[in-house]
């Protein structure tokens, strides 16, 4: 899949296009797209909430559901919130870092779920 970089207007394809698509997916609230009301995630609704176990679980669930529904090119195998990257100081400031580990399947939107390369990690 290919498209345009939303910041530079240049051609974008492959892994970089997937990363941009995930960014759009996680920043779009369900119901805000006029012609595609079901597109998006509930991630934006969770921003600004206290970082506790319940919120982190809801956040991880929202990410998994959104990717499963809208992004066939990435299959999540694991979500982690590493303690070393989420110090108490960062959490007090409302900063939570997560890693998505999964398979990149560049032709999955065409019905071919064959992964390319090994597992890949995306850090947010």
PDB file of C-alpha atoms in Angstrom:
ATOM      1  CA  UNK A   1       0.000   0.000   0.000  1.00  0.00           C
ATOM      2  CA  UNK A   2       1.232   3.503  -0.723  1.00  0.00           C
ATOM      3  CA  UNK A   3       0.110   7.053  -0.284  1.00  0.00           C
ATOM      4  CA  UNK A   4       1.192  10.547   0.599  1.00  0.00           C
ATOM      5  CA  UNK A   5       3.127  11.630   3.647  1.00  0.00           C
ATOM      6  CA  UNK A   6       0.709  13.816   5.580  1.00  0.00           C
ATOM      7  CA  UNK A   7       3.503  16.164   6.721  1.00  0.00           C
ATOM      8  CA  UNK A   8       5.693  16.562   3.640  1.00  0.00           C
ATOM      9  CA  UNK A   9       3.406  15.613   0.746  1.00  0.00           C
ATOM     10  CA  UNK A  10       6.001  13.190  -0.578  1.00  0.00           C
ATOM     11  CA  UNK A  11       5.379   9.607  -1.722  1.00  0.00           C
ATOM     12  CA  UNK A  12       5.180   7.108   1.126  1.00  0.00           C
ATOM     13  CA  UNK A  13       5.015   3.308   0.929  1.00  0.00           C
ATOM     14  CA  UNK A  14       5.811   0.105   2.778  1.00  0.00           C
ATOM     15  CA  UNK A  15       6.661   0.158   6.479  1.00  0.00           C
ATOM     16  CA  UNK A  16       6.646   3.968   6.669  1.00  0.00           C
ATOM     17  CA  UNK A  17       3.114   4.063   5.257  1.00  0.00           C
ATOM     18  CA  UNK A  18       2.011   1.531   7.874  1.00  0.00           C
ATOM     19  CA  UNK A  19       3.466   3.647  10.686  1.00  0.00           C
ATOM     20  CA  UNK A  20       1.625   6.708   9.395  1.00  0.00           C
ATOM     21  CA  UNK A  21      -1.600   4.703   9.102  1.00  0.00           C
ATOM     22  CA  UNK A  22      -1.303   3.551  12.723  1.00  0.00           C
ATOM     23  CA  UNK A  23      -0.704   7.133  13.827  1.00  0.00           C
ATOM     24  CA  UNK A  24      -3.885   8.237  12.043  1.00  0.00           C
ATOM     25  CA  UNK A  25      -5.821   5.297  13.453  1.00  0.00           C
ATOM     26  CA  UNK A  26      -4.773   5.955  17.059  1.00  0.00           C
ATOM     27  CA  UNK A  27      -5.419   9.698  16.834  1.00  0.00           C
ATOM     28  CA  UNK A  28      -8.868   9.471  15.239  1.00  0.00           C
ATOM     29  CA  UNK A  29     -11.823   9.053  17.564  1.00  0.00           C
ATOM     30  CA  UNK A  30     -14.524   6.652  16.413  1.00  0.00           C
ATOM     31  CA  UNK A  31     -17.396   8.614  14.879  1.00  0.00           C
ATOM     32  CA  UNK A  32     -15.420  11.657  13.722  1.00  0.00           C
ATOM     33  CA  UNK A  33     -14.900  10.696  10.063  1.00  0.00           C
ATOM     34  CA  UNK A  34     -17.919  11.850   8.088  1.00  0.00           C
ATOM     35  CA  UNK A  35     -17.946   9.166   5.388  1.00  0.00           C
ATOM     36  CA  UNK A  36     -16.550   6.408   7.595  1.00  0.00           C
ATOM     37  CA  UNK A  37     -18.082   6.781  11.055  1.00  0.00           C
ATOM     38  CA  UNK A  38     -16.791   3.454  12.375  1.00  0.00           C
ATOM     39  CA  UNK A  39     -13.133   4.250  11.550  1.00  0.00           C
ATOM     40  CA  UNK A  40     -10.773   5.093  14.386  1.00  0.00           C
ATOM     41  CA  UNK A  41     -10.193   4.025  17.944  1.00  0.00           C
ATOM     42  CA  UNK A  42     -11.170   4.974  21.473  1.00  0.00           C
ATOM     43  CA  UNK A  43      -7.537   5.821  22.274  1.00  0.00           C
ATOM     44  CA  UNK A  44      -8.167   9.607  22.135  1.00  0.00           C
ATOM     45  CA  UNK A  45     -10.930   9.236  24.747  1.00  0.00           C
ATOM     46  CA  UNK A  46      -8.445   7.666  27.161  1.00  0.00           C
ATOM     47  CA  UNK A  47      -5.881  10.455  26.925  1.00  0.00           C
ATOM     48  CA  UNK A  48      -5.730  12.636  30.011  1.00  0.00           C
ATOM     49  CA  UNK A  49      -7.056   9.950  32.349  1.00  0.00           C
ATOM     50  CA  UNK A  50      -5.076   8.891  35.422  1.00  0.00           C
ATOM     51  CA  UNK A  51      -2.461   6.290  34.588  1.00  0.00           C
ATOM     52  CA  UNK A  52      -3.502   3.276  36.625  1.00  0.00           C
ATOM     53  CA  UNK A  53      -3.904  -0.433  35.875  1.00  0.00           C
ATOM     54  CA  UNK A  54      -7.454  -0.013  34.614  1.00  0.00           C
ATOM     55  CA  UNK A  55      -6.571   2.777  32.196  1.00  0.00           C
ATOM     56  CA  UNK A  56      -3.495   0.946  30.888  1.00  0.00           C
ATOM     57  CA  UNK A  57      -5.589  -2.177  30.263  1.00  0.00           C
ATOM     58  CA  UNK A  58      -8.256  -0.132  28.451  1.00  0.00           C
ATOM     59  CA  UNK A  59      -5.551   1.585  26.411  1.00  0.00           C
ATOM     60  CA  UNK A  60      -3.960  -1.728  25.358  1.00  0.00           C
ATOM     61  CA  UNK A  61      -7.379  -3.137  24.493  1.00  0.00           C
ATOM     62  CA  UNK A  62      -8.253  -0.065  22.419  1.00  0.00           C
ATOM     63  CA  UNK A  63      -4.997  -0.379  20.472  1.00  0.00           C
ATOM     64  CA  UNK A  64      -5.495  -4.099  19.780  1.00  0.00           C
ATOM     65  CA  UNK A  65      -9.118  -3.682  18.689  1.00  0.00           C
ATOM     66  CA  UNK A  66      -8.308  -0.770  16.382  1.00  0.00           C
ATOM     67  CA  UNK A  67      -5.439  -2.613  14.690  1.00  0.00           C
ATOM     68  CA  UNK A  68      -7.479  -5.796  14.280  1.00  0.00           C
ATOM     69  CA  UNK A  69     -10.385  -3.872  12.741  1.00  0.00           C
ATOM     70  CA  UNK A  70      -8.575  -1.390  10.529  1.00  0.00           C
ATOM     71  CA  UNK A  71      -4.968  -2.373   9.828  1.00  0.00           C
ATOM     72  CA  UNK A  72      -4.521  -5.848   8.328  1.00  0.00           C
ATOM     73  CA  UNK A  73      -0.871  -5.135   7.491  1.00  0.00           C
ATOM     74  CA  UNK A  74       0.221  -5.448  11.124  1.00  0.00           C
ATOM     75  CA  UNK A  75      -0.599  -8.342  13.438  1.00  0.00           C
ATOM     76  CA  UNK A  76       0.055  -7.545  17.115  1.00  0.00           C
ATOM     77  CA  UNK A  77       1.636 -10.375  19.056  1.00  0.00           C
ATOM     78  CA  UNK A  78       2.567  -8.484  22.214  1.00  0.00           C
ATOM     79  CA  UNK A  79       2.110  -5.121  23.867  1.00  0.00           C
ATOM     80  CA  UNK A  80       4.526  -4.150  26.589  1.00  0.00           C
ATOM     81  CA  UNK A  81       4.901  -1.235  28.950  1.00  0.00           C
ATOM     82  CA  UNK A  82       8.523  -1.511  30.059  1.00  0.00           C
ATOM     83  CA  UNK A  83       9.296  -0.252  33.544  1.00  0.00           C
ATOM     84  CA  UNK A  84      12.685   1.047  32.442  1.00  0.00           C
ATOM     85  CA  UNK A  85      11.027   3.365  29.896  1.00  0.00           C
ATOM     86  CA  UNK A  86       8.105   4.307  32.183  1.00  0.00           C
ATOM     87  CA  UNK A  87       9.746   5.764  35.250  1.00  0.00           C
ATOM     88  CA  UNK A  88       7.594   7.117  38.095  1.00  0.00           C
ATOM     89  CA  UNK A  89       8.595  10.656  37.074  1.00  0.00           C
ATOM     90  CA  UNK A  90       7.319  10.128  33.516  1.00  0.00           C
ATOM     91  CA  UNK A  91       4.101   8.550  34.768  1.00  0.00           C
ATOM     92  CA  UNK A  92       3.486  11.539  37.077  1.00  0.00           C
ATOM     93  CA  UNK A  93       3.802  13.763  34.004  1.00  0.00           C
ATOM     94  CA  UNK A  94       1.247  11.611  32.159  1.00  0.00           C
ATOM     95  CA  UNK A  95       3.764  10.005  29.823  1.00  0.00           C
ATOM     96  CA  UNK A  96       3.349   6.292  29.123  1.00  0.00           C
ATOM     97  CA  UNK A  97       5.530   4.503  26.580  1.00  0.00           C
ATOM     98  CA  UNK A  98       4.401   1.267  24.977  1.00  0.00           C
ATOM     99  CA  UNK A  99       5.900  -1.157  22.492  1.00  0.00           C
ATOM    100  CA  UNK A 100       3.935  -3.143  19.934  1.00  0.00           C
ATOM    101  CA  UNK A 101       5.618  -6.325  18.760  1.00  0.00           C
ATOM    102  CA  UNK A 102       4.165  -8.077  15.755  1.00  0.00           C
ATOM    103  CA  UNK A 103       4.348  -9.169  12.159  1.00  0.00           C
ATOM    104  CA  UNK A 104       4.450  -6.844   9.192  1.00  0.00           C
ATOM    105  CA  UNK A 105       2.256  -8.304   6.449  1.00  0.00           C
ATOM    106  CA  UNK A 106       2.588  -5.898   3.507  1.00  0.00           C
ATOM    107  CA  UNK A 107       0.045  -7.645   1.269  1.00  0.00           C
ATOM    108  CA  UNK A 108      -2.567  -8.541   3.895  1.00  0.00           C
ATOM    109  CA  UNK A 109      -4.987  -5.901   2.584  1.00  0.00           C
ATOM    110  CA  UNK A 110      -4.978  -7.939  -0.653  1.00  0.00           C
ATOM    111  CA  UNK A 111      -5.730 -11.208   1.145  1.00  0.00           C
ATOM    112  CA  UNK A 112      -2.131 -12.461   1.458  1.00  0.00           C
ATOM    113  CA  UNK A 113      -1.255 -12.637   5.192  1.00  0.00           C
ATOM    114  CA  UNK A 114       2.365 -13.743   4.589  1.00  0.00           C
ATOM    115  CA  UNK A 115       4.671 -11.842   6.973  1.00  0.00           C
ATOM    116  CA  UNK A 116       7.748 -10.057   5.668  1.00  0.00           C
ATOM    117  CA  UNK A 117      10.885 -10.432   7.730  1.00  0.00           C
ATOM    118  CA  UNK A 118      10.823 -11.307  11.411  1.00  0.00           C
ATOM    119  CA  UNK A 119       9.000  -9.657  14.251  1.00  0.00           C
ATOM    120  CA  UNK A 120       9.028  -5.881  14.279  1.00  0.00           C
ATOM    121  CA  UNK A 121       8.670  -3.472  17.162  1.00  0.00           C
ATOM    122  CA  UNK A 122       6.881  -0.148  17.143  1.00  0.00           C
ATOM    123  CA  UNK A 123       7.451   2.230  20.058  1.00  0.00           C
ATOM    124  CA  UNK A 124       4.879   4.842  21.003  1.00  0.00           C
TER     125      UNK A 124
END
